[in-house]
Short mmCIF file of C-alpha atoms in Angstrom, two decimals:
data_model
loop_
_atom_site.label_atom_id
_atom_site.label_comp_id
_atom_site.label_asym_id
_atom_site.label_seq_id
_atom_site.Cartn_x
_atom_site.Cartn_y
_atom_site.Cartn_z
CA MET A 168 115.25 78.40 147.81
CA THR A 169 112.70 75.76 147.22
CA LEU A 170 113.00 73.15 144.44
CA ALA A 171 110.16 74.80 142.49
CA ALA A 172 111.81 78.22 142.67
CA ALA A 173 115.09 76.75 141.60
CA THR A 174 113.45 75.04 138.63
CA ASN A 175 111.63 78.19 137.57
CA GLU A 176 114.90 80.20 137.76
CA HIS A 177 116.64 77.56 135.73
CA LEU A 178 113.92 77.66 133.10
CA ALA A 179 114.17 81.46 132.98
CA ASN A 180 117.97 81.19 132.34
CA ILE A 181 117.32 78.66 129.60
CA SER A 182 114.81 81.05 128.01
CA ASN A 183 117.39 83.85 128.06
CA VAL A 184 119.97 81.59 126.45
CA LEU A 185 117.44 80.67 123.75
CA VAL A 186 116.54 84.23 123.01
CA TYR A 187 120.18 85.16 122.64
CA SER A 188 120.72 82.08 120.45
CA ALA A 189 117.77 83.20 118.21
CA MET A 190 119.35 86.64 117.88
CA ALA A 191 122.59 84.94 116.73
CA VAL A 192 120.71 82.87 114.09
CA TYR A 193 118.67 85.83 112.95
CA THR A 194 122.03 87.65 112.44
CA LEU A 195 123.15 84.88 110.16
CA ALA A 196 119.84 85.08 108.30
CA PHE A 197 120.31 88.88 107.96
CA PHE A 198 123.69 88.42 106.23
CA ALA A 199 122.20 85.71 104.03
CA TYR A 200 119.42 88.16 102.95
CA ILE A 201 122.02 90.75 102.23
CA ALA A 202 123.87 88.27 100.06
CA GLU A 203 120.77 87.53 98.19
CA TRP A 204 120.22 91.22 97.40
CA LEU A 205 123.90 91.71 96.52
CA PHE A 206 124.11 88.81 94.10
CA GLY A 207 120.72 89.75 92.64
CA SER A 208 121.98 93.22 91.83
CA ARG A 209 124.33 91.92 89.21
CA SER A 210 121.68 89.83 87.47
CA LYS A 211 120.88 90.59 83.84
CA VAL A 212 117.53 88.70 84.16
CA ALA A 213 115.76 91.50 85.83
CA ARG A 214 113.39 93.45 83.60
CA THR A 215 114.18 96.76 82.02
CA ALA A 216 112.04 98.89 84.31
CA ALA A 217 111.76 101.96 82.06
CA ALA A 218 110.22 99.87 79.29
CA LEU A 219 107.74 98.10 81.45
CA THR A 220 106.55 101.21 83.28
CA ALA A 221 105.86 103.27 80.18
CA GLU A 222 102.44 104.70 80.44
CA PRO A 223 100.06 103.62 77.69
CA LYS A 224 98.86 106.41 75.45
CA ALA A 225 95.52 107.97 76.29
CA ALA A 226 92.67 106.12 74.66
CA THR A 227 91.42 108.16 71.76
CA ALA A 228 88.58 107.38 69.48
CA PRO A 229 89.88 106.03 66.24
CA ALA A 230 88.61 107.32 62.97
CA VAL A 231 85.29 105.75 62.00
CA THR A 232 85.63 103.33 59.11
CA VAL A 233 82.74 103.10 56.62
CA LYS A 234 82.15 99.91 54.72
CA THR A 235 79.96 99.85 51.75
CA ALA A 236 77.94 96.71 51.20
CA GLY A 237 75.15 96.68 48.64
CA GLY A 238 74.78 100.47 48.98
CA THR A 239 74.45 100.35 52.77
CA ALA A 240 76.99 102.11 54.92
CA VAL A 241 78.08 100.20 58.05
CA LEU A 242 79.91 102.06 60.84
CA GLU A 243 82.45 99.91 62.79
CA ARG A 244 82.33 100.29 66.54
CA PRO A 245 85.60 101.92 67.68
CA LYS A 246 87.66 99.80 69.95
CA VAL A 247 88.64 101.86 73.02
CA THR A 248 90.72 100.44 75.89
CA VAL A 249 89.36 101.41 79.26
CA ARG A 250 91.73 101.30 82.27
CA SER A 251 90.45 99.69 85.45
CA ALA A 252 91.52 102.53 87.70
CA ALA A 253 92.74 106.10 87.20
CA GLY A 254 96.45 106.42 87.65
CA SER A 255 97.12 102.64 87.54
CA ARG A 256 99.98 101.17 85.63
CA ASP A 257 100.37 97.87 83.89
CA VAL A 258 103.62 96.97 85.50
CA PRO A 259 104.51 93.30 86.28
CA ASP A 260 106.13 92.25 89.58
CA GLY A 261 109.89 92.27 89.75
CA PRO A 262 111.82 88.94 89.78
CA GLY A 263 112.61 89.23 93.54
CA ALA A 264 115.59 89.99 95.64
CA HIS A 265 117.67 87.38 93.84
CA GLY A 266 117.04 89.06 90.50
CA GLY A 267 117.00 85.79 88.71
CA ASP A 268 120.59 85.04 89.74
CA ALA A 269 121.07 81.39 90.75
CA GLN A 270 123.54 82.19 93.49
CA GLY A 271 121.40 84.98 94.81
CA ASP A 272 118.47 82.51 94.91
CA LEU A 273 120.59 80.02 96.82
CA TYR A 274 121.48 82.58 99.49
CA GLY A 275 117.84 83.53 99.69
CA ARG A 276 116.86 79.94 100.36
CA ILE A 277 119.58 79.64 103.06
CA ALA A 278 118.23 82.87 104.57
CA ILE A 279 114.75 81.40 104.81
CA SER A 280 116.03 78.24 106.36
CA LEU A 281 117.95 80.25 108.87
CA THR A 282 114.83 82.26 109.61
CA VAL A 283 112.79 79.12 110.21
CA LEU A 284 115.54 77.86 112.67
CA ALA A 285 115.71 81.16 114.46
CA PHE A 286 111.85 81.27 114.75
CA LEU A 287 111.83 77.83 116.30
CA VAL A 288 114.60 78.71 118.81
CA GLU A 289 112.89 81.96 119.79
CA PHE A 290 109.56 80.19 120.07
CA ALA A 291 111.25 77.72 122.49
CA GLY A 292 112.56 80.73 124.41
CA VAL A 293 109.05 82.20 124.72
CA LEU A 294 107.74 78.77 125.82
CA THR A 295 110.39 78.21 128.47
CA ARG A 296 109.71 81.81 129.74
CA ALA A 297 106.09 80.76 130.17
CA LEU A 298 107.00 77.59 132.00
CA SER A 299 109.27 79.53 134.32
CA VAL A 300 106.48 81.71 135.48
CA GLN A 301 103.72 79.17 134.97
CA ARG A 302 101.50 81.63 133.10
CA ALA A 303 101.21 83.26 129.60
CA PRO A 304 104.44 85.04 128.90
CA TRP A 305 102.85 88.45 128.40
CA GLY A 306 103.06 90.05 131.76
CA ASN A 307 105.60 92.83 130.88
CA MET A 308 107.11 94.61 127.91
CA TYR A 309 110.08 92.29 127.72
CA GLU A 310 107.78 89.25 127.40
CA PHE A 311 105.48 91.08 124.91
CA ASN A 312 108.49 92.04 122.73
CA ILE A 313 109.95 88.59 122.39
CA THR A 314 106.47 87.11 121.70
CA PHE A 315 105.73 89.99 119.21
CA SER A 316 108.86 89.36 117.22
CA THR A 317 108.18 85.63 117.21
CA VAL A 318 104.66 86.15 115.88
CA ALA A 319 105.77 88.64 113.24
CA VAL A 320 108.33 86.06 111.87
CA GLY A 321 105.56 83.46 112.06
CA VAL A 322 103.22 85.60 109.96
CA TYR A 323 105.99 85.99 107.33
CA LEU A 324 106.73 82.27 107.20
CA GLY A 325 103.06 81.50 107.07
CA LEU A 326 102.64 83.77 104.02
CA LEU A 327 105.62 82.08 102.38
CA ALA A 328 104.04 78.65 103.08
CA LEU A 329 100.84 79.98 101.39
CA LYS A 330 102.99 80.68 98.26
CA LYS A 331 102.56 84.42 98.64
CA ASN A 332 105.15 86.73 96.97
CA VAL A 333 106.64 88.12 100.12
CA ARG A 334 110.21 86.79 100.07
CA TRP A 335 111.36 90.38 99.53
CA LEU A 336 110.10 91.21 102.98
CA GLY A 337 112.72 88.99 104.72
CA LEU A 338 115.57 91.52 105.00
CA PHE A 339 113.32 94.29 106.31
CA LEU A 340 111.59 92.03 108.71
CA ILE A 341 114.80 90.41 110.20
CA THR A 342 116.44 93.80 110.53
CA THR A 343 113.60 95.12 112.74
CA VAL A 344 113.24 91.87 114.66
CA LEU A 345 116.95 92.16 115.63
CA LEU A 346 116.32 95.75 116.73
CA ASP A 347 113.30 94.61 118.67
CA LEU A 348 115.13 91.75 120.44
CA GLY A 349 118.13 94.10 121.16
CA LEU A 350 115.77 96.47 122.83
CA ALA A 351 114.10 93.72 124.75
CA VAL A 352 117.26 92.16 126.15
CA THR A 353 118.88 95.50 127.10
CA VAL A 354 116.35 98.16 127.97
CA LEU A 355 113.14 96.23 128.57
CA TYR A 356 114.38 93.07 130.28
CA THR A 357 112.41 92.16 133.41
CA ALA A 358 113.12 89.15 135.61
CA SER A 359 110.44 86.46 135.78
CA ASP A 360 107.77 87.32 138.26
CA GLN A 361 104.16 86.68 139.01
CA LEU A 362 101.31 88.75 137.82
CA VAL A 363 99.28 91.25 139.80
CA PRO A 364 95.87 89.87 140.78
CA ALA A 365 94.03 91.88 138.08
CA LEU A 366 95.87 89.88 135.39
CA HIS A 367 94.96 86.51 136.80
CA SER A 368 92.19 85.77 134.17
CA TYR A 369 91.71 83.54 131.14
CA TRP A 370 91.14 86.83 129.35
CA LEU A 371 94.85 87.36 129.46
CA TYR A 372 95.19 84.59 126.96
CA ILE A 373 92.45 85.88 124.75
CA HIS A 374 92.94 89.62 124.71
CA VAL A 375 96.72 89.85 124.81
CA SER A 376 97.29 87.02 122.26
CA THR A 377 95.02 88.67 119.79
CA ALA A 378 96.68 92.14 120.42
CA ILE A 379 100.12 90.58 119.68
CA PHE A 380 98.87 88.80 116.47
CA CYS A 381 97.17 92.07 115.22
CA GLY A 382 100.30 94.14 115.98
CA ALA A 383 102.55 91.69 114.15
CA THR A 384 100.24 91.54 111.11
CA PHE A 385 99.82 95.35 111.18
CA TYR A 386 103.56 95.64 111.09
CA VAL A 387 103.82 93.40 107.93
CA GLY A 388 101.14 95.60 106.32
CA ALA A 389 103.07 98.78 107.29
CA VAL A 390 106.35 97.47 105.75
CA ALA A 391 104.44 96.76 102.47
CA THR A 392 102.92 100.23 102.63
CA ILE A 393 106.34 101.91 102.92
CA MET A 394 107.69 99.86 100.06
CA TYR A 395 104.62 100.77 98.04
CA LEU A 396 105.36 104.54 98.53
CA PHE A 397 108.97 104.00 97.32
CA LYS A 398 107.93 101.86 94.41
CA ASP A 399 105.13 104.23 93.32
CA SER A 400 107.58 107.19 93.35
CA TYR A 401 110.03 105.16 91.29
CA GLU A 402 107.38 104.10 88.73
CA SER A 403 106.12 107.67 88.53
CA LYS A 404 109.64 109.04 87.86
CA LEU A 405 110.18 106.46 85.07
CA ALA A 406 106.78 107.23 83.53
CA THR A 407 107.58 110.95 83.29
CA GLY A 408 110.96 110.37 81.75
CA GLY A 409 113.01 110.77 84.94
CA LYS A 410 116.15 108.72 85.72
CA PRO A 411 116.22 107.26 89.18
CA GLY A 412 119.67 106.53 90.75
CA ALA A 413 121.54 103.25 90.25
CA PHE A 414 120.83 102.16 93.80
CA ALA A 415 117.06 102.75 93.45
CA ARG A 416 117.00 100.93 90.14
CA SER A 417 118.90 98.00 91.47
CA VAL A 418 116.60 97.54 94.48
CA LEU A 419 113.12 98.68 93.38
CA GLU A 420 113.12 97.08 89.95
CA ARG A 421 113.29 93.72 91.80
CA MET A 422 110.37 94.51 94.06
CA PRO A 423 106.70 93.75 93.37
CA SER A 424 104.85 96.50 91.34
CA SER A 425 103.32 99.34 93.32
CA ALA A 426 99.85 97.95 92.46
CA SER A 427 100.73 94.59 94.03
CA LEU A 428 102.31 96.14 97.13
CA ASP A 429 99.21 98.42 97.55
CA LYS A 430 96.80 95.46 97.20
CA PHE A 431 98.86 93.36 99.60
CA SER A 432 99.01 95.88 102.33
CA TYR A 433 95.31 96.61 102.03
CA ARG A 434 94.38 92.96 102.19
CA ILE A 435 96.59 92.38 105.20
CA ASN A 436 95.17 95.36 107.19
CA ALA A 437 91.56 94.60 106.13
CA ALA A 438 91.87 90.92 107.17
CA VAL A 439 93.20 91.70 110.64
CA PHE A 440 90.99 94.70 111.39
CA PRO A 441 87.99 92.65 112.57
CA LEU A 442 90.36 90.82 114.98
CA TRP A 443 91.58 94.24 116.29
CA THR A 444 87.95 95.10 116.90
CA PHE A 445 87.48 91.86 118.87
CA THR A 446 90.73 92.70 120.85
CA ILE A 447 89.22 95.97 122.05
CA ILE A 448 85.89 94.29 122.91
CA ALA A 449 87.79 91.45 124.79
CA GLY A 450 89.82 94.00 126.72
CA ALA A 451 86.56 95.89 127.72
CA ILE A 452 84.99 92.64 128.99
CA TRP A 453 88.20 91.90 130.97
CA ALA A 454 88.18 95.38 132.42
CA GLY A 455 84.64 94.79 133.57
CA ASP A 456 85.71 91.66 135.38
CA ALA A 457 88.90 93.08 136.85
CA TRP A 458 87.90 96.77 137.63
CA GLY A 459 84.12 96.71 137.67
CA ARG A 460 83.78 98.87 134.56
CA TYR A 461 83.95 98.12 130.85
CA TRP A 462 85.47 101.43 129.70
CA GLY A 463 87.04 104.25 131.58
CA TRP A 464 89.15 106.14 128.95
CA ASP A 465 92.36 104.81 130.46
CA PRO A 466 95.34 105.90 128.26
CA LYS A 467 95.72 102.39 126.88
CA GLU A 468 92.00 102.12 126.14
CA THR A 469 91.95 105.57 124.58
CA TRP A 470 94.90 104.91 122.19
CA SER A 471 93.51 101.45 121.35
CA PHE A 472 90.36 103.19 120.22
CA ILE A 473 92.31 105.88 118.35
CA THR A 474 94.19 103.10 116.56
CA TRP A 475 90.81 101.45 115.70
CA VAL A 476 89.51 104.77 114.29
CA ALA A 477 92.71 105.28 112.30
CA TYR A 478 92.53 101.83 110.60
CA ALA A 479 88.78 102.33 109.99
CA CYS A 480 89.51 105.54 108.28
CA TYR A 481 92.15 103.91 106.18
CA LEU A 482 89.78 101.05 105.06
CA HIS A 483 87.11 103.60 104.32
CA ALA A 484 89.56 105.67 102.31
CA ARG A 485 90.57 102.63 100.32
CA ALA A 486 86.97 101.99 99.46
CA THR A 487 86.58 105.56 98.23
CA ALA A 488 87.86 106.26 94.72
CA GLY A 489 89.37 109.64 95.48
CA TRP A 490 91.46 108.36 98.38
CA LYS A 491 93.21 105.31 96.91
CA GLY A 492 96.94 105.07 96.43
CA ARG A 493 99.35 107.40 98.36
CA LYS A 494 96.78 109.20 100.37
CA ALA A 495 95.39 105.96 101.76
CA ALA A 496 98.96 104.71 102.25
CA TYR A 497 99.73 107.70 104.45
CA LEU A 498 96.68 106.99 106.58
CA ALA A 499 97.77 103.37 106.95
CA LEU A 500 101.19 104.45 108.27
CA LEU A 501 99.51 106.94 110.59
CA ALA A 502 97.32 104.13 111.92
CA PHE A 503 100.38 101.87 112.56
CA ALA A 504 102.12 104.80 114.25
CA CYS A 505 99.16 105.02 116.62
CA TRP A 506 99.57 101.27 117.38
CA LEU A 507 103.23 101.77 118.08
CA PHE A 508 102.58 104.66 120.38
CA ASN A 509 99.81 102.68 122.08
CA TYR A 510 102.37 100.06 123.01
CA TYR A 511 105.72 101.87 123.54
CA GLY A 512 104.55 105.51 124.23
CA VAL A 513 101.72 104.66 126.58
CA ASN A 514 103.61 101.99 128.48
CA LEU A 515 106.81 104.05 128.95
CA PHE A 516 105.58 107.61 129.37
CA VAL A 517 101.93 107.57 130.47
CA THR A 518 100.62 106.32 133.87
CA GLY A 519 97.35 104.41 133.90
CA LYS A 520 95.69 101.29 135.04
CA HIS A 521 97.78 99.31 132.50
CA SER A 522 101.00 100.54 134.03
CA TYR A 523 101.33 97.35 136.15
CA ALA A 524 102.92 95.58 133.21
CA GLY A 525 106.17 97.44 133.86
CA VAL A 526 109.35 97.25 131.79
#
């Protein structure tokens, strides 16, 4: 074995150790997020959800008042409150997972600190994997998975740094990141190796990096959409006099309002959709360089286009008054399901020109 080969193997081993170390720190962060939610559940600071989700009475025209001044009758203009959107509710955001409890807030801050540490360790693992193969670490599903989870956590931390109300996302994100990394190191693991000639292109850095970022951002939007559906059902039940269970009240009353979750998921998906469009265009240009044709309806190309159409339908639905709310949310989840199948389903079960990535 040459010195260069030995060095690359050593770097690959270091990368594996760093990924496992990141999983350990993510596990600690997971328990800290759990503690935040548990201590927050006992807090008395959280709002009384039923009172805040009470639907305002329908606006009705008040009786006209007549004033007499010097024999002249003056009709006062009736004051009618007009709601901004049909079916919307004036519900404020919840206090967060800590529920206003000081100890819960402390555990939440510890969880975020552990998440930052795990992100840095995992990023180092991805970097050493790249150094071990002397290329971008996106040549197979294992490398894509560890990079994807790193970027997803990076998006979450970036939103926190921008002072966005997304701390509630931590528990759900870290849970799925642990599942993703567990799948990567057990089922999808592939030893470091060189790429096939078709992948030796600068388009690898452009096309695959944007695909990973888009997927990670779409994932954040999908989680917000799922939580919107739960919160919307919760608010609807309260508004109609229903009584949700104790667990639902404890969790959902601390979440942002359904309107905030809906707006957040829409903005996330709308912001990244142009980049997904660029990803497909970049892939077509790369295909022209590598295979001599820009588009051939390969399974990966086909499902990338289907995903694009699904998100385009969602964005169009959100811009159409009759398809806002739950109907549009279902479309968003369908679009993300298309993205998931495009990655896992096509790579594992369908043979095509993109099958060289392997598992």
